[in-house]
Coordinates of C-alpha atoms in Angstrom, one line a residue:
Chain W
X1 CA -6.9 -38.1 10.9
X2 CA -3.8 -36.9 12.4
X3 CA -2.8 -33.4 11.1
X4 CA 0.6 -31.8 11.3
X5 CA 1.0 -28.1 11.0
X6 CA 3.8 -26.4 9.1
X7 CA 4.8 -22.8 10.1
X8 CA 7.4 -20.5 8.8
X9 CA 8.0 -17.0 10.3
X10 CA 8.9 -13.7 8.6
X11 CA 10.3 -11.4 11.3
X12 CA 10.8 -7.8 10.7
X13 CA 13.4 -6.2 13.0
X14 CA 13.9 -2.5 13.1
X15 CA 17.7 -1.9 13.2
X16 CA 18.5 0.5 16.1
X17 CA 20.4 3.1 14.0
X18 CA 20.1 6.8 14.6
X19 CA 19.3 7.7 11.1
X20 CA 17.3 6.0 8.3
X21 CA 18.7 3.5 5.9
X22 CA 19.0 5.6 3.0
X23 CA 18.7 9.3 4.4
X24 CA 19.9 11.3 7.3
X25 CA 16.4 11.7 8.9
X26 CA 16.0 10.6 12.5
X27 CA 14.5 7.3 13.4
X28 CA 13.4 8.3 16.9
X29 CA 10.0 6.9 17.9
X30 CA 7.1 9.1 18.7
X31 CA 7.8 12.3 16.9
X32 CA 5.1 14.6 15.5
X33 CA 3.9 13.3 12.2
X34 CA 6.2 13.9 9.2
X35 CA 8.7 15.9 11.2
X36 CA 11.2 13.1 10.5
X37 CA 10.5 12.5 6.8
X38 CA 13.0 14.3 4.5
X39 CA 12.9 14.6 0.8
X40 CA 14.5 11.2 0.2
X41 CA 11.9 9.6 2.4
X42 CA 9.3 11.4 0.5
X43 CA 10.6 10.2 -2.8
X44 CA 10.8 13.6 -4.3
X45 CA 12.3 13.7 -7.7
X46 CA 16.1 14.1 -7.9
X47 CA 16.8 12.5 -4.6
X48 CA 19.3 9.6 -4.4
X49 CA 19.6 7.0 -1.6
X50 CA 23.0 6.4 0.3
X51 CA 23.2 3.3 2.5
X52 CA 23.8 3.8 6.2
X53 CA 26.9 2.0 7.1
X54 CA 25.5 1.1 10.6
X55 CA 22.5 -0.8 9.1
X56 CA 25.0 -2.9 7.1
X57 CA 27.1 -3.6 10.0
X58 CA 24.1 -4.6 12.1
X59 CA 22.8 -6.9 9.5
X60 CA 26.3 -8.6 9.2
X61 CA 26.4 -9.0 13.0
X62 CA 23.1 -10.9 13.0
X63 CA 24.4 -13.1 10.3
X64 CA 27.5 -14.0 12.1
X65 CA 25.7 -14.6 15.2
X66 CA 23.5 -17.3 13.6
X67 CA 26.4 -18.8 11.8
X68 CA 25.0 -17.7 8.4
X69 CA 26.8 -17.3 5.1
X70 CA 27.5 -13.5 4.6
X71 CA 26.8 -12.1 1.3
X72 CA 30.1 -10.4 0.2
X73 CA 28.1 -9.0 -2.7
X74 CA 24.6 -8.0 -1.9
X75 CA 22.2 -6.1 -4.1
X76 CA 19.2 -3.9 -3.4
X77 CA 16.1 -4.6 -5.5
X78 CA 12.8 -2.8 -6.0
X79 CA 9.7 -4.5 -4.8
X80 CA 7.1 -2.8 -6.8
X81 CA 3.5 -2.2 -5.3
X82 CA 1.3 0.7 -4.7
X83 CA 0.1 1.9 -1.3
X84 CA 0.0 5.5 0.0
X85 CA 2.3 4.9 2.8
X86 CA 5.1 3.8 0.4
X87 CA 5.8 7.1 -1.4
X88 CA 8.2 5.7 -4.1
X89 CA 5.6 3.2 -5.4
X90 CA 8.3 0.5 -4.5
X91 CA 10.0 -0.7 -1.5
X92 CA 13.8 -0.9 -1.6
X93 CA 14.6 -4.4 -0.5
X94 CA 16.9 -7.2 -1.4
X95 CA 15.9 -10.2 -3.4
X96 CA 18.4 -12.3 -5.3
X97 CA 21.5 -11.4 -3.3
X98 CA 20.6 -10.8 0.4
X99 CA 23.2 -9.7 2.9
X100 CA 22.6 -12.9 5.1
X101 CA 22.1 -16.4 3.6
X102 CA 21.4 -19.7 5.2
X103 CA 21.9 -20.0 8.9
X104 CA 20.3 -21.7 11.9
X105 CA 19.3 -21.3 15.4
X106 CA 18.6 -23.8 18.1
X107 CA 15.4 -23.6 20.1
X108 CA 14.6 -25.3 23.4
X109 CA 11.0 -26.8 23.9
X110 CA 9.2 -27.0 27.2
X111 CA 10.0 -30.7 27.6
X112 CA 13.7 -29.7 27.5
X113 CA 14.3 -31.2 24.0
X114 CA 16.1 -29.1 21.4
X115 CA 15.4 -28.4 17.7
X116 CA 17.4 -26.8 15.1
X117 CA 15.4 -24.3 13.0
X118 CA 16.8 -23.2 9.7
X119 CA 17.0 -19.4 8.8
X120 CA 16.6 -19.2 5.0
X121 CA 17.9 -15.7 4.7
X122 CA 17.8 -12.2 6.1
X123 CA 17.8 -9.0 4.1
X124 CA 18.0 -5.4 4.6
X125 CA 14.9 -3.2 3.4
X126 CA 13.2 -0.1 4.4
X127 CA 10.0 0.3 6.5
X128 CA 6.9 2.0 5.2
X129 CA 5.1 4.9 6.7
X130 CA 1.9 4.6 8.7
X131 CA -1.7 5.0 7.4
X132 CA -4.2 6.5 9.9
X133 CA -7.5 5.4 9.0
X134 CA -9.6 7.7 11.3
X135 CA -11.8 10.1 9.4
X136 CA -9.9 13.0 8.2
X137 CA -12.4 14.7 5.9
X138 CA -13.3 11.3 4.6
X139 CA -9.7 10.8 3.6
X140 CA -6.7 8.6 5.0
X141 CA -3.9 10.4 7.0
X142 CA -0.4 9.5 6.2
X143 CA 2.6 9.8 8.5
X144 CA 6.0 9.0 6.8
X145 CA 8.2 9.3 9.9
X146 CA 8.6 5.6 9.7
X147 CA 9.3 5.4 6.0
X148 CA 12.9 4.5 5.5
X149 CA 13.6 3.1 9.0
X150 CA 16.1 0.2 8.4
X151 CA 14.7 -3.2 8.7
X152 CA 16.3 -6.7 8.7
X153 CA 13.7 -9.2 7.6
X154 CA 14.6 -12.6 8.9
X155 CA 12.9 -15.5 7.0
X156 CA 12.8 -18.9 8.6
X157 CA 12.5 -22.3 6.9
X158 CA 9.1 -24.0 7.2
X159 CA 10.6 -26.0 10.1
X160 CA 8.2 -25.2 12.9
X161 CA 5.5 -27.6 13.7
X162 CA 3.4 -26.0 16.5
X163 CA 2.4 -22.7 17.8
X164 CA 4.8 -23.3 20.8
X165 CA 7.8 -24.0 18.6
X166 CA 7.0 -20.8 16.7
X167 CA 7.0 -18.8 19.8
X168 CA 10.2 -20.4 21.1
X169 CA 11.8 -19.4 17.8
X170 CA 10.5 -16.0 17.9
X171 CA 11.8 -15.5 21.5
X172 CA 15.2 -16.9 20.3
X173 CA 15.5 -14.5 17.6
X174 CA 14.4 -11.7 19.9
X175 CA 17.0 -12.7 22.5
X176 CA 19.7 -12.7 19.7
X177 CA 18.9 -9.3 18.2
X178 CA 18.5 -7.5 21.6
X179 CA 21.7 -9.2 22.9
X180 CA 23.5 -8.0 19.7
X181 CA 22.2 -4.5 20.5
X182 CA 20.9 -4.2 16.8
X183 CA 17.1 -3.9 17.7
X184 CA 15.4 -2.7 20.8
X185 CA 12.9 -5.6 20.5
X186 CA 10.0 -3.4 21.5
X187 CA 7.1 -5.3 20.1
X188 CA 4.4 -2.7 21.3
X189 CA 6.1 0.1 19.3
X190 CA 6.5 -2.3 16.3
X191 CA 10.4 -2.5 16.3
X192 CA 10.0 -6.3 16.3
X193 CA 7.1 -7.7 14.4
X194 CA 6.2 -11.1 12.9
X195 CA 4.2 -12.5 10.0
X196 CA 3.4 -16.3 10.2
X197 CA 2.9 -18.6 7.2
X198 CA 0.7 -21.5 8.4
X199 CA -0.6 -24.6 6.6
X200 CA -1.5 -28.0 7.7
X201 CA -1.1 -31.5 6.1
X202 CA -2.0 -35.1 7.0
X203 CA 0.8 -36.4 9.2
X204 CA 3.4 -38.3 7.1
X205 CA 2.6 -36.4 3.9
X206 CA 5.5 -34.8 2.3
X207 CA 3.8 -32.1 0.3
X208 CA 2.9 -28.9 2.0
X209 CA -0.7 -27.8 2.3
X210 CA -1.9 -24.4 1.1
X211 CA -0.8 -21.6 3.5
X212 CA -2.3 -18.7 4.9
X213 CA -0.3 -15.7 6.0
X214 CA -1.2 -14.0 9.4
X215 CA -0.2 -10.4 9.8
X216 CA -0.7 -8.0 12.6
X217 CA 0.5 -9.9 15.7
X218 CA 2.3 -7.8 18.2
X219 CA 3.2 -9.9 21.3
X220 CA 4.6 -13.4 21.9
X221 CA 1.3 -14.4 23.6
X222 CA -0.7 -13.3 20.5
X223 CA 1.5 -15.1 18.1
X224 CA 1.0 -18.3 19.9
X225 CA -2.8 -17.7 20.0
X226 CA -3.2 -16.6 16.5
X227 CA -1.2 -19.5 15.1
X228 CA -3.1 -22.0 17.3
X229 CA -6.4 -20.6 16.1
X230 CA -5.3 -20.6 12.5
X231 CA -4.2 -24.3 12.6
X232 CA -7.5 -25.3 14.1
X233 CA -9.4 -23.3 11.6
X234 CA -7.7 -24.9 8.7
X235 CA -8.1 -28.4 10.0
X236 CA -11.8 -27.8 10.7
X237 CA -12.2 -26.4 7.3
X238 CA -10.5 -29.4 5.5
X239 CA -12.5 -31.9 7.7
X240 CA -15.7 -30.1 6.6
X241 CA -14.8 -30.7 3.1
X242 CA -13.6 -27.1 2.5
X243 CA -10.3 -26.0 0.9
X244 CA -7.6 -23.5 2.4
X245 CA -7.4 -20.4 0.3
X246 CA -3.9 -18.7 -0.1
X247 CA -4.5 -15.4 1.4
X248 CA -3.4 -12.7 4.0
X249 CA -5.4 -12.9 7.3
X250 CA -5.4 -10.5 10.1
X251 CA -5.4 -11.5 13.9
X252 CA -8.0 -9.9 16.0
X253 CA -6.7 -10.2 19.6
X254 CA -10.1 -9.0 21.1
X255 CA -12.0 -11.8 19.5
X256 CA -9.0 -14.3 19.3
X257 CA -9.6 -15.2 15.7
X258 CA -7.9 -14.6 12.3
X259 CA -9.9 -12.9 9.6
X260 CA -9.5 -12.6 5.7
X261 CA -8.2 -9.3 4.6
X262 CA -10.3 -8.2 1.7
X263 CA -9.3 -10.5 -1.2
X264 CA -7.1 -8.9 -3.7
X265 CA -8.2 -9.0 -7.2
X266 CA -5.0 -10.9 -8.2
X267 CA -2.1 -12.4 -6.6
X268 CA 0.8 -10.1 -5.7
X269 CA 3.2 -9.6 -8.5
X270 CA 6.1 -7.5 -7.2
X271 CA 8.2 -7.5 -10.4
X272 CA 11.5 -7.3 -8.3
X273 CA 14.5 -5.7 -10.3
X274 CA 17.8 -4.5 -9.2
X275 CA 17.5 -1.0 -8.0
X276 CA 19.5 1.3 -10.4
X277 CA 19.9 4.0 -7.7
X278 CA 22.1 1.8 -5.6
X279 CA 25.2 -0.1 -6.5
X280 CA 26.0 -3.5 -5.3
X281 CA 27.5 -3.6 -1.7
X282 CA 30.8 -5.4 -1.6
X283 CA 32.4 -6.4 1.6
X284 CA 35.5 -8.4 2.3
X285 CA 36.8 -10.8 4.9
X286 CA 38.7 -8.0 6.7
X287 CA 35.4 -6.2 7.1
X288 CA 33.6 -9.5 8.2
X289 CA 36.3 -10.4 10.7
X290 CA 36.2 -6.9 12.2
X291 CA 32.6 -7.2 12.8
X292 CA 33.1 -10.7 14.3
X293 CA 35.4 -9.2 16.9
X294 CA 32.5 -6.9 18.1
X295 CA 30.2 -9.8 18.8
X296 CA 29.1 -10.0 22.4
X297 CA 28.7 -13.2 24.2
X298 CA 25.4 -14.7 23.0
X299 CA 22.7 -16.3 25.3
X300 CA 23.6 -20.0 24.4
X301 CA 27.2 -19.7 25.2
X302 CA 26.5 -17.4 28.2
X303 CA 24.1 -20.1 29.6
X304 CA 26.7 -22.7 29.2
X305 CA 29.4 -20.6 30.9
X306 CA 26.8 -19.9 33.8
X307 CA 26.4 -23.6 34.3
X308 CA 30.1 -24.4 34.2
X309 CA 31.5 -21.3 36.1
X310 CA 28.8 -20.7 38.6
X311 CA 27.3 -24.2 39.0
X312 CA 23.9 -23.1 38.1
X313 CA 21.2 -25.6 36.9
X314 CA 19.9 -25.7 33.4
X315 CA 16.7 -23.7 34.3
X316 CA 18.4 -21.0 36.3
X317 CA 21.1 -20.5 33.7
X318 CA 18.6 -20.3 30.8
X319 CA 16.5 -17.7 32.6
X320 CA 19.4 -15.6 33.7
X321 CA 21.3 -15.7 30.2
X322 CA 18.4 -14.7 27.8
X323 CA 18.8 -11.0 28.1
X324 CA 22.1 -9.2 28.3
X325 CA 21.1 -6.5 30.9
X326 CA 19.7 -9.2 33.2
X327 CA 22.8 -11.5 32.8
X328 CA 25.2 -8.6 33.3
X329 CA 23.4 -7.6 36.5
X330 CA 23.3 -11.2 37.7
X331 CA 27.0 -11.5 37.1
X332 CA 27.9 -8.2 38.8
X333 CA 25.8 -9.4 41.9
X334 CA 27.4 -12.8 41.8
X335 CA 31.0 -11.5 41.5
X336 CA 30.7 -9.1 44.4
X337 CA 28.8 -11.3 46.9
X338 CA 30.7 -14.5 45.9
X339 CA 27.7 -16.7 46.1
X340 CA 26.3 -17.3 42.6
X341 CA 23.5 -19.6 43.8
X342 CA 22.2 -16.9 46.3
X343 CA 22.6 -14.3 43.6
X344 CA 20.5 -16.4 41.2
X345 CA 17.9 -17.1 43.8
X346 CA 17.4 -13.2 44.3
X347 CA 17.3 -12.5 40.7
X348 CA 14.6 -15.2 39.9
X349 CA 12.9 -14.4 43.2
X350 CA 12.6 -10.9 44.6
X351 CA 14.2 -9.0 41.8
X352 CA 11.9 -10.6 39.1
X353 CA 8.8 -10.0 41.4
X354 CA 9.5 -6.4 42.0
X355 CA 10.3 -5.7 38.4
X356 CA 7.0 -7.4 37.4
X357 CA 4.9 -5.7 39.9
X358 CA 6.3 -2.3 38.7
X359 CA 6.3 -3.2 35.1
X360 CA 10.0 -2.3 35.0
X361 CA 12.8 -3.6 32.7
X362 CA 16.0 -4.7 34.5
X363 CA 17.7 -1.7 32.8
X364 CA 15.5 0.5 34.9
X365 CA 15.9 -1.3 38.3
X366 CA 16.4 1.3 41.2
X367 CA 18.8 -0.9 43.1
X368 CA 22.5 -1.0 42.0
X369 CA 24.0 -4.5 41.6
X370 CA 26.5 -3.8 44.3
X371 CA 23.8 -3.1 46.8
X372 CA 22.0 -6.3 46.2
X373 CA 25.4 -8.0 46.5
X374 CA 26.0 -6.4 49.9
X375 CA 22.5 -7.4 51.2
X376 CA 23.3 -11.0 50.1
X377 CA 26.6 -10.7 52.1
X378 CA 24.8 -9.6 55.2
X379 CA 22.8 -12.8 55.0
X380 CA 25.9 -14.9 54.5
X381 CA 27.8 -13.4 57.4
X382 CA 24.8 -13.8 59.7
X383 CA 24.3 -10.1 60.1
X384 CA 20.6 -10.5 59.2
X385 CA 18.6 -13.5 58.5
X386 CA 16.8 -14.2 55.1
X387 CA 13.5 -13.0 56.3
X388 CA 14.7 -9.6 57.3
X389 CA 16.7 -9.5 54.1
X390 CA 13.4 -9.1 52.2
X391 CA 12.4 -6.3 54.4
X392 CA 15.8 -4.6 53.6
X393 CA 15.4 -5.4 50.0
X394 CA 12.0 -3.6 50.0
X395 CA 13.5 -0.6 51.6
X396 CA 16.5 -0.5 49.2
X397 CA 13.9 -0.7 46.3
X398 CA 12.2 2.4 47.7
X399 CA 15.4 4.3 47.9
X400 CA 16.1 4.3 51.5
X401 CA 19.9 3.7 50.9
X402 CA 22.2 0.6 50.7
X403 CA 21.8 -2.5 52.8
X404 CA 24.2 -1.5 55.8
X405 CA 22.6 1.9 56.1
X406 CA 19.0 0.4 56.3
X407 CA 20.0 -2.5 58.6
X408 CA 21.6 0.2 61.0
X409 CA 18.9 2.8 60.6
X410 CA 16.1 0.3 61.4
X411 CA 17.9 -1.7 63.9
X412 CA 17.6 -5.0 62.0
X413 CA 20.9 -6.6 63.1
X414 CA 20.4 -10.2 64.0
X415 CA 20.1 -10.7 67.7
X416 CA 23.1 -12.9 68.5
X417 CA 23.6 -12.1 72.2
X418 CA 22.9 -15.3 73.9
X419 CA 21.8 -13.9 77.1
X420 CA 19.1 -11.7 75.6
X421 CA 18.0 -14.6 73.4
X422 CA 17.8 -16.9 76.2
X423 CA 15.6 -14.5 78.2
X424 CA 13.1 -14.4 75.0
X425 CA 13.2 -18.1 74.8
X426 CA 12.5 -18.5 78.6
X427 CA 9.6 -16.2 78.3
X428 CA 8.2 -18.2 75.3
X429 CA 8.3 -21.4 77.2
X430 CA 6.7 -19.9 80.3
X431 CA 3.8 -18.6 78.1
X432 CA 3.1 -21.7 76.1
X433 CA 2.5 -24.2 78.9
X434 CA 0.1 -26.5 76.9
X435 CA 2.5 -26.8 74.0
X436 CA 5.4 -27.5 76.3
X437 CA 3.5 -30.3 78.0
X438 CA 2.7 -31.7 74.6
X439 CA 6.3 -31.5 73.5
X440 CA 7.4 -33.3 76.7
X441 CA 4.7 -36.0 76.3
X442 CA 5.7 -36.7 72.6
X443 CA 7.7 -39.5 71.4
X444 CA 11.4 -38.1 71.0
X445 CA 11.5 -38.6 67.3
X446 CA 8.3 -36.5 66.9
X447 CA 9.7 -33.5 68.9
X448 CA 11.7 -32.3 66.0
X449 CA 8.6 -31.3 64.1
X450 CA 7.0 -29.6 67.1
X451 CA 10.1 -27.4 67.5
X452 CA 8.7 -25.3 64.6
X453 CA 5.9 -23.7 66.7
X454 CA 8.5 -22.5 69.4
X455 CA 10.7 -21.2 66.6
X456 CA 7.9 -19.2 65.3
X457 CA 7.1 -17.7 68.7
X458 CA 10.6 -16.8 69.4
X459 CA 11.2 -15.3 66.0
X460 CA 8.0 -13.2 66.4
X461 CA 9.1 -12.1 70.0
X462 CA 12.5 -11.0 68.7
X463 CA 11.0 -9.0 65.9
X464 CA 12.4 -11.4 63.4
X465 CA 15.9 -10.4 64.4
X466 CA 17.0 -13.7 66.0
X467 CA 19.5 -15.9 64.3
X468 CA 17.4 -19.0 63.3
X469 CA 20.4 -21.3 63.8
X470 CA 21.1 -20.0 67.2
X471 CA 17.5 -20.2 68.3
X472 CA 17.1 -23.8 67.2
X473 CA 20.1 -24.9 69.3
X474 CA 19.1 -23.0 72.4
X475 CA 15.4 -24.0 72.2
X476 CA 16.2 -27.7 71.8
X477 CA 18.5 -27.8 74.7
X478 CA 16.1 -25.9 77.1
X479 CA 13.0 -28.0 76.0
X480 CA 14.9 -31.1 76.2
X481 CA 16.0 -30.4 79.8
X482 CA 12.4 -30.4 80.7
X483 CA 11.8 -33.8 79.3
Chain H
X1 CA 7.9 -14.3 -27.1
X2 CA 4.7 -12.5 -28.1
X3 CA 2.5 -10.8 -25.8
X4 CA -1.3 -11.1 -25.7
X5 CA -3.7 -8.3 -25.2
X6 CA -4.4 -9.5 -21.7
X7 CA -0.6 -9.2 -20.7
X8 CA -0.5 -5.6 -21.6
X9 CA -3.7 -5.0 -19.7
X10 CA -2.2 -6.6 -16.7
X11 CA 1.1 -4.7 -16.9
X12 CA -0.8 -1.6 -17.3
X13 CA -2.8 -2.3 -14.3
X14 CA 0.2 -3.2 -12.1
X15 CA 1.7 0.2 -13.2
X16 CA -1.6 1.9 -12.5
X17 CA -1.6 3.3 -16.1
X18 CA -4.8 3.8 -17.7
X19 CA -4.6 2.9 -21.5
X20 CA -7.1 3.9 -24.3
X21 CA -8.7 0.8 -25.5
X22 CA -7.6 1.7 -29.0
X23 CA -4.0 2.1 -27.9
X24 CA -3.7 -1.4 -26.5
X25 CA -2.9 -3.1 -29.8
X26 CA 0.0 -0.8 -30.5
X27 CA 1.5 -1.6 -27.2
X28 CA 1.1 -5.3 -27.8
X29 CA 3.1 -5.0 -30.9
X30 CA 5.8 -2.6 -29.7
X31 CA 6.4 -4.6 -26.5
X32 CA 6.4 -7.8 -28.3
X33 CA 9.1 -6.3 -30.7
X34 CA 11.1 -5.3 -27.7
X35 CA 10.9 -8.9 -26.3
X36 CA 11.8 -10.3 -29.7
X37 CA 15.0 -8.1 -29.5
X38 CA 15.7 -9.5 -26.0
X39 CA 15.2 -13.0 -27.3
X40 CA 17.8 -12.3 -30.0
X41 CA 20.3 -11.2 -27.4
X42 CA 19.6 -14.4 -25.4
X43 CA 21.3 -16.3 -28.2
X44 CA 24.6 -14.8 -27.2
X45 CA 26.6 -17.0 -24.9
X46 CA 27.2 -15.1 -21.7
X47 CA 28.4 -18.1 -19.5
X48 CA 31.6 -16.3 -18.4
X49 CA 30.3 -12.8 -18.3
X50 CA 29.5 -11.2 -15.0
X51 CA 26.3 -9.2 -14.8
X52 CA 27.3 -5.5 -15.1
X53 CA 25.8 -3.2 -12.4
X54 CA 27.7 -0.2 -13.5
X55 CA 30.1 0.6 -16.3
X56 CA 32.7 2.1 -14.1
X57 CA 32.8 -1.1 -11.8
X58 CA 31.8 1.2 -8.9
X59 CA 30.5 -0.1 -5.7
X60 CA 28.1 1.4 -3.2
X61 CA 29.5 4.1 -0.9
X62 CA 28.3 4.2 2.6
X63 CA 27.3 7.1 4.9
X64 CA 27.9 7.4 8.6
X65 CA 24.9 6.8 10.7
X66 CA 24.2 10.4 11.7
X67 CA 21.1 12.4 11.8
X68 CA 21.8 15.3 9.2
X69 CA 18.2 16.3 8.2
X70 CA 16.2 18.9 10.0
X71 CA 12.4 19.0 10.2
X72 CA 11.1 20.8 7.1
X73 CA 7.6 19.6 7.3
X74 CA 6.0 22.9 6.5
X75 CA 8.0 23.4 3.2
X76 CA 7.6 19.8 2.2
X77 CA 3.9 19.8 2.8
X78 CA 3.4 22.9 0.8
X79 CA 3.6 20.6 -2.3
X80 CA 0.7 18.2 -0.9
X81 CA -2.9 18.7 -2.1
X82 CA -4.3 18.0 1.3
X83 CA -3.0 17.9 4.8
X84 CA -4.3 18.0 8.3
X85 CA -2.6 18.0 11.6
X86 CA 0.7 17.4 10.0
X87 CA -0.6 14.4 8.1
X88 CA -0.6 14.0 4.3
X89 CA -4.2 13.2 3.3
X90 CA -4.9 10.8 0.5
X91 CA -8.2 9.3 -0.8
X92 CA -9.5 6.7 1.7
X93 CA -7.6 3.3 1.2
X94 CA -9.9 1.1 3.3
X95 CA -13.7 1.2 3.7

């Protein structure tokens, strides 16, 4: 039988505020346990939450970025459950009236096709603390620093049909929230997390199959593997006559499998009700328009502009527009050097390579955009050739100064003095008698290819500094004289 | 709507309340009476009435995004029955 997977994602993004959603405690990552958990976060009696205006603004920003309806009246609700890292005994969330309603994003698949994925809603809520299950006198340790960190939970429609589509969607949301500057997107630190609802059904069937929810996936690669594993597990199960159970499963990256969490005695029953400690949040068109004014250019429109303005192809434009810092750097280089295609080649070539090798983010790049632009200019004006340029790039990366300084200090300027170059070429021709004889004996239309050997010898003899165009011309005329 | 004994037991469990077996029947009766009162109120036509969040028609006030709390861990943990290395300790939650 042909099976079809149906996937929906719930993405939790930590909003990049300084303080918590309902208290003035810091949200900074990595502090000593419980040093950023105040009386409100600890749910001490008599405390009252007050909403952080920046968390609200960030949520609205996201809604506008995906063309969603913005809830002019949104309401906080209590989601009731007991767990020790949730001190109040309920999570303050939104239920019936979320801040962001229906919207959509477009994803691009590997074959270049596009698909629109619906976003059901996005709501504000507070994060829980962390439970540490190492042995503390046979007890569990609780760190409440994270409790009350603002989250925007983004819920997709069950529109995704494969693990690859799910990852493409996840990356799209990641690019949007990081471009908006409302989330740092750090999956390793848990600022951007995702739960996947996965089910399968016979292809063509309308009704959804029973779904399992996968939790604990903390990288794009693992999301893809976990969903793929779960789809295959469910298909195998059904084909062997079994039934999928609605349950929560944890992904184990080491074993590449999903495992059932201990089954709960009963289905979750959160008994949501409006939070009496928080009044409805009312915003108007003036507020929404003011937030709209602050929206940066988003990846999709930036990509279109890169293709239009700089003549980049689809692939290059896509790659360079996904992240704001990278796109900004590229544009700075392109503007100064005046050759966007060269700038793009450098970005996707050496720049990407060096960042990767050093596990750095573009924001941490040691070479200012202006210096890369200057290097590209020196290739364009024939001061150096492209091979030497890579050497200069390496030196710039290692902090040896800007391109002109390095070229001067290392004497890398291209050899354009015809007399000196002719001398080098004459030496090569004199040394390589057998190859010269072959060249002379060859059919004239084969000679072009054979020129490469002599080129290599001349470049080597010149220490890489010769101008390749000039060398080709001189070599050809000298060799052809011998024929 | 009348509640069953099992409804009361479920509600109590969700709220982590331990009820004396002998008291369950009384809760079934009292809670059912409350629901009967709600049923009575449901009869009122409220089609054009907005739900009331607050009798003063107030809306939520916002606070600026600024860190105003200092670390008071020692004082706050003085209330806790057990702690170690800055963590609150609770009965083990997973085996």
